[in-house]
């Protein structure tokens, strides 16, 4: 009887040892597997924290100009414009130059494109970005258009604004109203981008005109009274009474020679030659 009891206890004890051992190794195995999974997760997280460009060479646009070359190029510019170029060079940012004008800009084949190419060739695309906004209308149409929003969105550092004097002449808009329109447009732009350097410039001259030159003279006087910079390119054109002007302006618009002349005047401002 006692032997049977001892045999039963032996069997029970053996089963208990097997169960305990099995649980122990299952727990040990789970722990090992858990640590392995955790280790894999940690590795993935660490890899995720590595910068995307690790072991890669970052693409950087090298400056086209040396500091000495830039210094010489801008030495003739007004001090605030020269400082704009110097600061952008140091900050590795672009000087955003925008030209806003009438259809005399000539779209893809006009003076704006010629200027953009020359400035990019001279200063490099790393330093300058040139854009043009062409508008078909007079100064009243301009004020009522979306052009001011386009200018604000472009965030120009330097803005050349045509006075739309010729379109206003053709539309019989009084000089005072023309100037009020310009003031309204300029204020709508500069209140959103106070740091923009503004230049007003006249449209092209006309052959044998009478009232139009007086209106352009009034535009120049208006700019001086309001403290606006005025870019006067008219001294580069033949006199309005000179038949030679017909080679540069035809049917009220610049010819190929006229676009080149206008472009050269602006390029001279920026490049000094």
mmCIF file of C-alpha atoms in Angstrom:
data_model
loop_
_atom_site.group_PDB
_atom_site.id
_atom_site.type_symbol
_atom_site.label_atom_id
_atom_site.label_comp_id
_atom_site.label_asym_id
_atom_site.label_seq_id
_atom_site.Cartn_x
_atom_site.Cartn_y
_atom_site.Cartn_z
ATOM 1 C CA UNK A 1 0.000 0.000 0.000
ATOM 2 C CA UNK A 2 2.767 2.375 1.024
ATOM 3 C CA UNK A 3 4.686 1.464 -2.122
ATOM 4 C CA UNK A 4 1.690 2.374 -4.279
ATOM 5 C CA UNK A 5 1.366 5.742 -2.524
ATOM 6 C CA UNK A 6 5.088 6.450 -2.990
ATOM 7 C CA UNK A 7 4.860 5.440 -6.638
ATOM 8 C CA UNK A 8 1.885 7.763 -7.159
ATOM 9 C CA UNK A 9 3.707 10.633 -5.442
ATOM 10 C CA UNK A 10 6.746 9.977 -7.641
ATOM 11 C CA UNK A 11 4.609 10.185 -10.758
ATOM 12 C CA UNK A 12 2.925 13.385 -9.533
ATOM 13 C CA UNK A 13 6.310 14.930 -8.617
ATOM 14 C CA UNK A 14 7.752 14.009 -11.996
ATOM 15 C CA UNK A 15 4.794 15.579 -13.812
ATOM 16 C CA UNK A 16 5.147 18.752 -11.671
ATOM 17 C CA UNK A 17 8.849 19.006 -12.477
ATOM 18 C CA UNK A 18 8.107 18.649 -16.180
ATOM 19 C CA UNK A 19 5.382 21.334 -16.047
ATOM 20 C CA UNK A 20 7.527 23.765 -14.053
ATOM 21 C CA UNK A 21 10.481 23.183 -16.358
ATOM 22 C CA UNK A 22 8.370 23.679 -19.422
ATOM 23 C CA UNK A 23 6.918 26.956 -18.036
ATOM 24 C CA UNK A 24 10.399 28.165 -17.143
ATOM 25 C CA UNK A 25 11.799 27.575 -20.612
ATOM 26 C CA UNK A 26 8.695 29.052 -22.269
ATOM 27 C CA UNK A 27 9.096 32.187 -20.141
ATOM 28 C CA UNK A 28 12.824 32.284 -20.893
ATOM 29 C CA UNK A 29 12.158 31.866 -24.601
ATOM 30 C CA UNK A 30 9.499 34.612 -24.558
ATOM 31 C CA UNK A 31 11.885 36.947 -22.816
ATOM 32 C CA UNK A 32 14.620 36.251 -25.336
ATOM 33 C CA UNK A 33 12.232 36.707 -28.237
ATOM 34 C CA UNK A 34 10.847 39.894 -26.689
ATOM 35 C CA UNK A 35 14.335 41.318 -26.286
ATOM 36 C CA UNK A 36 15.095 40.400 -29.875
ATOM 37 C CA UNK A 37 11.968 42.163 -31.167
ATOM 38 C CA UNK A 38 12.711 45.200 -29.008
ATOM 39 C CA UNK A 39 16.260 45.285 -30.276
ATOM 40 C CA UNK A 40 15.009 45.216 -33.866
ATOM 41 C CA UNK A 41 12.543 48.049 -33.118
ATOM 42 C CA UNK A 42 15.193 50.134 -31.469
ATOM 43 C CA UNK A 43 17.431 49.641 -34.489
ATOM 44 C CA UNK A 44 14.646 50.802 -36.816
ATOM 45 C CA UNK A 45 13.982 53.860 -34.657
ATOM 46 C CA UNK A 46 17.650 54.707 -34.589
ATOM 47 C CA UNK A 47 17.772 54.373 -38.338
ATOM 48 C CA UNK A 48 14.690 56.558 -38.621
ATOM 49 C CA UNK A 49 16.392 59.259 -36.576
ATOM 50 C CA UNK A 50 19.321 59.410 -38.974
ATOM 51 C CA UNK A 51 19.145 62.360 -41.354
ATOM 52 C CA UNK A 52 17.969 61.482 -44.838
ATOM 53 C CA UNK A 53 21.103 62.957 -46.365
ATOM 54 C CA UNK A 54 23.528 60.901 -44.272
ATOM 55 C CA UNK A 55 26.404 59.659 -46.362
ATOM 56 C CA UNK A 56 25.214 61.906 -49.182
ATOM 57 C CA UNK A 57 26.870 65.013 -50.567
ATOM 58 C CA UNK A 58 24.526 68.013 -50.204
ATOM 59 C CA UNK A 59 23.890 69.898 -53.457
ATOM 60 C CA UNK A 60 24.966 73.505 -53.072
ATOM 61 C CA UNK A 61 25.017 76.197 -55.758
ATOM 62 C CA UNK A 62 28.448 77.704 -55.657
ATOM 63 C CA UNK A 63 28.566 81.498 -55.933
ATOM 64 C CA UNK A 64 29.274 82.714 -59.445
ATOM 65 C CA UNK A 65 31.188 85.713 -58.146
ATOM 66 C CA UNK A 66 33.912 86.183 -55.619
ATOM 67 C CA UNK A 67 33.361 88.793 -52.938
ATOM 68 C CA UNK A 68 35.866 91.094 -54.655
ATOM 69 C CA UNK A 69 34.053 90.766 -57.993
ATOM 70 C CA UNK A 70 30.706 91.531 -56.378
ATOM 71 C CA UNK A 71 32.157 94.509 -54.541
ATOM 72 C CA UNK A 72 33.412 95.974 -57.800
ATOM 73 C CA UNK A 73 30.137 95.321 -59.638
ATOM 74 C CA UNK A 74 27.961 97.094 -57.075
ATOM 75 C CA UNK A 75 30.374 99.908 -56.282
ATOM 76 C CA UNK A 76 28.496 102.372 -58.551
ATOM 77 C CA UNK A 77 25.003 101.440 -57.322
ATOM 78 C CA UNK A 78 23.008 103.534 -54.838
ATOM 79 C CA UNK A 79 24.103 102.498 -51.368
ATOM 80 C CA UNK A 80 20.816 100.831 -50.380
ATOM 81 C CA UNK A 81 20.808 98.740 -53.562
ATOM 82 C CA UNK A 82 24.496 97.854 -53.183
ATOM 83 C CA UNK A 83 23.862 96.804 -49.573
ATOM 84 C CA UNK A 84 21.005 94.619 -50.762
ATOM 85 C CA UNK A 85 23.380 92.699 -53.025
ATOM 86 C CA UNK A 86 26.104 92.463 -50.389
ATOM 87 C CA UNK A 87 23.719 91.209 -47.709
ATOM 88 C CA UNK A 88 22.172 88.625 -50.028
ATOM 89 C CA UNK A 89 25.643 87.416 -50.975
ATOM 90 C CA UNK A 90 26.556 86.963 -47.303
ATOM 91 C CA UNK A 91 23.232 85.292 -46.487
ATOM 92 C CA UNK A 92 23.406 83.049 -49.565
ATOM 93 C CA UNK A 93 19.983 84.281 -50.699
ATOM 94 C CA UNK A 94 18.734 85.723 -53.984
ATOM 95 C CA UNK A 95 18.029 89.356 -54.767
ATOM 96 C CA UNK A 96 14.505 89.269 -56.199
ATOM 97 C CA UNK A 97 14.162 91.890 -58.931
ATOM 98 C CA UNK A 98 10.747 92.502 -60.484
ATOM 99 C CA UNK A 99 9.752 94.679 -63.429
ATOM 100 C CA UNK A 100 6.079 95.681 -63.675
ATOM 101 C CA UNK A 101 4.919 97.455 -66.804
ATOM 102 C CA UNK A 102 2.655 97.743 -69.781
ATOM 103 C CA UNK A 103 2.743 95.610 -72.908
ATOM 104 C CA UNK A 104 5.844 97.641 -73.840
ATOM 105 C CA UNK A 105 7.707 95.064 -71.774
ATOM 106 C CA UNK A 106 7.457 92.949 -74.876
ATOM 107 C CA UNK A 107 6.543 89.682 -73.170
ATOM 108 C CA UNK A 108 9.013 86.937 -74.121
ATOM 109 C CA UNK A 109 10.930 88.994 -76.670
ATOM 110 C CA UNK A 110 11.168 92.359 -74.931
ATOM 111 C CA UNK A 111 13.596 94.315 -72.825
ATOM 112 C CA UNK A 112 12.570 92.501 -69.650
ATOM 113 C CA UNK A 113 13.867 89.187 -70.959
ATOM 114 C CA UNK A 114 17.076 90.826 -72.190
ATOM 115 C CA UNK A 115 17.665 92.356 -68.761
ATOM 116 C CA UNK A 116 16.937 89.087 -66.968
ATOM 117 C CA UNK A 117 19.460 87.193 -69.099
ATOM 118 C CA UNK A 118 22.209 89.758 -68.674
ATOM 119 C CA UNK A 119 21.773 90.084 -64.913
ATOM 120 C CA UNK A 120 21.732 86.312 -64.480
ATOM 121 C CA UNK A 121 24.837 85.963 -66.653
ATOM 122 C CA UNK A 122 26.614 88.700 -64.711
ATOM 123 C CA UNK A 123 25.624 88.003 -61.116
ATOM 124 C CA UNK A 124 24.650 84.337 -61.372
ATOM 125 C CA UNK A 125 21.338 82.618 -60.691
ATOM 126 C CA UNK A 126 22.486 81.957 -57.146
ATOM 127 C CA UNK A 127 22.373 85.707 -56.435
ATOM 128 C CA UNK A 128 19.625 87.200 -58.633
ATOM 129 C CA UNK A 129 16.139 86.138 -59.649
ATOM 130 C CA UNK A 130 14.456 88.401 -62.209
ATOM 131 C CA UNK A 131 10.737 88.362 -62.984
ATOM 132 C CA UNK A 132 8.409 90.515 -65.081
ATOM 133 C CA UNK A 133 4.717 91.321 -64.767
ATOM 134 C CA UNK A 134 3.126 92.679 -67.934
ATOM 135 C CA UNK A 135 -0.264 94.385 -67.738
ATOM 136 C CA UNK A 136 -2.433 95.517 -70.635
ATOM 137 C CA UNK A 137 -4.310 98.590 -69.446
ATOM 138 C CA UNK A 138 -4.037 102.057 -67.923
ATOM 139 C CA UNK A 139 -3.272 103.016 -64.324
ATOM 140 C CA UNK A 140 -6.943 102.886 -63.298
ATOM 141 C CA UNK A 141 -7.216 99.358 -64.670
ATOM 142 C CA UNK A 142 -4.002 98.515 -62.847
ATOM 143 C CA UNK A 143 -5.379 99.596 -59.476
ATOM 144 C CA UNK A 144 -8.519 97.527 -60.033
ATOM 145 C CA UNK A 145 -6.579 94.450 -61.142
ATOM 146 C CA UNK A 146 -4.914 91.618 -59.254
ATOM 147 C CA UNK A 147 -1.409 92.805 -60.167
ATOM 148 C CA UNK A 148 -0.723 94.198 -56.692
ATOM 149 C CA UNK A 149 -1.434 90.754 -55.225
ATOM 150 C CA UNK A 150 0.899 89.201 -57.785
ATOM 151 C CA UNK A 151 3.636 91.624 -56.789
ATOM 152 C CA UNK A 152 3.070 90.998 -53.084
ATOM 153 C CA UNK A 153 3.206 87.245 -53.642
ATOM 154 C CA UNK A 154 6.479 87.630 -55.550
ATOM 155 C CA UNK A 155 8.055 89.476 -52.599
ATOM 156 C CA UNK A 156 10.484 91.529 -54.685
ATOM 157 C CA UNK A 157 13.470 93.121 -52.997
ATOM 158 C CA UNK A 158 13.750 95.593 -55.862
ATOM 159 C CA UNK A 159 10.722 96.727 -57.882
ATOM 160 C CA UNK A 160 10.824 98.726 -61.116
ATOM 161 C CA UNK A 161 7.330 100.085 -61.803
ATOM 162 C CA UNK A 162 6.408 101.674 -65.126
ATOM 163 C CA UNK A 163 4.279 104.785 -64.717
ATOM 164 C CA UNK A 164 1.650 103.690 -67.303
ATOM 165 C CA UNK A 165 1.774 107.293 -68.527
ATOM 166 C CA UNK A 166 1.365 106.404 -72.192
ATOM 167 C CA UNK A 167 -1.709 104.248 -71.552
ATOM 168 C CA UNK A 168 -3.172 107.034 -69.418
ATOM 169 C CA UNK A 169 -2.479 109.499 -72.215
ATOM 170 C CA UNK A 170 -4.333 107.325 -74.699
ATOM 171 C CA UNK A 171 -7.183 106.792 -72.220
ATOM 172 C CA UNK A 172 -7.380 110.548 -71.528
ATOM 173 C CA UNK A 173 -6.842 110.042 -67.800
ATOM 174 C CA UNK A 174 -5.879 113.342 -66.114
ATOM 175 C CA UNK A 175 -2.329 113.560 -64.752
ATOM 176 C CA UNK A 176 -3.566 114.020 -61.184
ATOM 177 C CA UNK A 177 -5.699 110.883 -61.408
ATOM 178 C CA UNK A 178 -2.817 108.985 -62.939
ATOM 179 C CA UNK A 179 -0.595 109.927 -60.012
ATOM 180 C CA UNK A 180 -3.309 109.050 -57.483
ATOM 181 C CA UNK A 181 -3.625 105.645 -59.101
ATOM 182 C CA UNK A 182 0.114 105.083 -58.848
ATOM 183 C CA UNK A 183 0.077 106.134 -55.205
ATOM 184 C CA UNK A 184 -2.757 103.717 -54.468
ATOM 185 C CA UNK A 185 -0.968 100.858 -56.212
ATOM 186 C CA UNK A 186 2.341 101.560 -54.508
ATOM 187 C CA UNK A 187 0.728 101.778 -51.079
ATOM 188 C CA UNK A 188 -1.104 98.487 -51.576
ATOM 189 C CA UNK A 189 2.199 96.819 -52.392
ATOM 190 C CA UNK A 190 4.528 98.450 -49.875
ATOM 191 C CA UNK A 191 2.224 97.972 -46.878
ATOM 192 C CA UNK A 192 2.754 94.225 -47.329
ATOM 193 C CA UNK A 193 6.452 94.452 -48.186
ATOM 194 C CA UNK A 194 7.890 97.506 -46.501
ATOM 195 C CA UNK A 195 11.467 96.542 -47.313
ATOM 196 C CA UNK A 196 10.995 96.652 -51.087
ATOM 197 C CA UNK A 197 13.159 99.227 -52.868
ATOM 198 C CA UNK A 198 10.989 100.975 -55.465
ATOM 199 C CA UNK A 199 11.923 102.681 -58.710
ATOM 200 C CA UNK A 200 9.405 104.388 -60.971
ATOM 201 C CA UNK A 201 10.303 104.588 -64.629
ATOM 202 C CA UNK A 202 8.553 106.165 -67.635
ATOM 203 C CA UNK A 203 7.330 104.251 -70.687
ATOM 204 C CA UNK A 204 9.092 104.648 -74.031
ATOM 205 C CA UNK A 205 9.072 108.028 -75.796
ATOM 206 C CA UNK A 206 6.857 108.765 -78.811
ATOM 207 C CA UNK A 207 7.835 110.397 -82.059
ATOM 208 C CA UNK A 208 6.751 114.007 -82.445
ATOM 209 C CA UNK A 209 4.441 113.926 -79.408
ATOM 210 C CA UNK A 210 3.392 117.154 -77.675
ATOM 211 C CA UNK A 211 1.376 116.505 -74.502
ATOM 212 C CA UNK A 212 2.925 113.134 -73.717
ATOM 213 C CA UNK A 213 6.436 114.451 -72.919
ATOM 214 C CA UNK A 214 4.841 116.944 -70.523
ATOM 215 C CA UNK A 215 3.016 114.125 -68.768
ATOM 216 C CA UNK A 216 6.268 112.191 -68.430
ATOM 217 C CA UNK A 217 7.950 115.308 -66.995
ATOM 218 C CA UNK A 218 5.057 115.517 -64.505
ATOM 219 C CA UNK A 219 5.653 111.855 -63.575
ATOM 220 C CA UNK A 220 9.289 112.622 -62.820
ATOM 221 C CA UNK A 221 8.290 115.624 -60.690
ATOM 222 C CA UNK A 222 5.673 113.513 -58.888
ATOM 223 C CA UNK A 223 8.284 110.881 -58.018
ATOM 224 C CA UNK A 224 10.592 113.567 -56.611
ATOM 225 C CA UNK A 225 7.797 115.126 -54.541
ATOM 226 C CA UNK A 226 6.777 111.767 -53.073
ATOM 227 C CA UNK A 227 10.339 110.668 -52.401
ATOM 228 C CA UNK A 228 10.250 107.796 -54.900
ATOM 229 C CA UNK A 229 13.349 106.757 -56.814
ATOM 230 C CA UNK A 230 13.038 107.601 -60.502
ATOM 231 C CA UNK A 231 14.854 105.708 -63.222
ATOM 232 C CA UNK A 232 15.084 108.062 -66.209
ATOM 233 C CA UNK A 233 16.048 106.188 -69.361
ATOM 234 C CA UNK A 234 14.753 108.832 -71.749
ATOM 235 C CA UNK A 235 18.180 110.401 -72.148
ATOM 236 C CA UNK A 236 19.276 107.173 -73.892
ATOM 237 C CA UNK A 237 16.674 107.519 -76.680
ATOM 238 C CA UNK A 238 16.861 109.841 -79.681
ATOM 239 C CA UNK A 239 14.940 113.085 -79.186
ATOM 240 C CA UNK A 240 11.209 112.827 -79.828
ATOM 241 C CA UNK A 241 11.561 115.290 -82.706
ATOM 242 C CA UNK A 242 14.383 113.299 -84.282
ATOM 243 C CA UNK A 243 13.425 111.008 -87.180
ATOM 244 C CA UNK A 244 15.940 108.496 -85.820
ATOM 245 C CA UNK A 245 13.484 107.696 -83.021
ATOM 246 C CA UNK A 246 11.365 105.894 -85.622
ATOM 247 C CA UNK A 247 14.013 103.159 -85.674
ATOM 248 C CA UNK A 248 13.379 102.531 -81.992
ATOM 249 C CA UNK A 249 9.630 103.108 -81.659
ATOM 250 C CA UNK A 250 7.070 102.040 -84.243
ATOM 251 C CA UNK A 251 3.297 102.394 -83.899
ATOM 252 C CA UNK A 252 3.823 103.421 -80.295
ATOM 253 C CA UNK A 253 5.799 100.305 -79.299
ATOM 254 C CA UNK A 254 9.504 99.647 -79.009
ATOM 255 C CA UNK A 255 11.089 97.942 -81.983
ATOM 256 C CA UNK A 256 13.810 95.326 -81.568
ATOM 257 C CA UNK A 257 16.334 98.172 -81.383
ATOM 258 C CA UNK A 258 14.115 99.977 -78.909
ATOM 259 C CA UNK A 259 13.902 96.961 -76.613
ATOM 260 C CA UNK A 260 17.660 96.572 -76.758
ATOM 261 C CA UNK A 261 18.183 100.261 -75.977
ATOM 262 C CA UNK A 262 15.829 100.118 -72.993
ATOM 263 C CA UNK A 263 17.452 96.910 -71.760
ATOM 264 C CA UNK A 264 20.924 98.403 -72.114
ATOM 265 C CA UNK A 265 19.899 101.399 -70.003
ATOM 266 C CA UNK A 266 18.754 99.150 -67.146
ATOM 267 C CA UNK A 267 21.722 96.820 -67.509
ATOM 268 C CA UNK A 268 24.020 99.829 -67.232
ATOM 269 C CA UNK A 269 22.314 100.730 -63.969
ATOM 270 C CA UNK A 270 23.031 97.297 -62.500
ATOM 271 C CA UNK A 271 26.323 96.465 -64.143
ATOM 272 C CA UNK A 272 27.849 99.870 -64.801
ATOM 273 C CA UNK A 273 28.703 99.239 -68.427
#
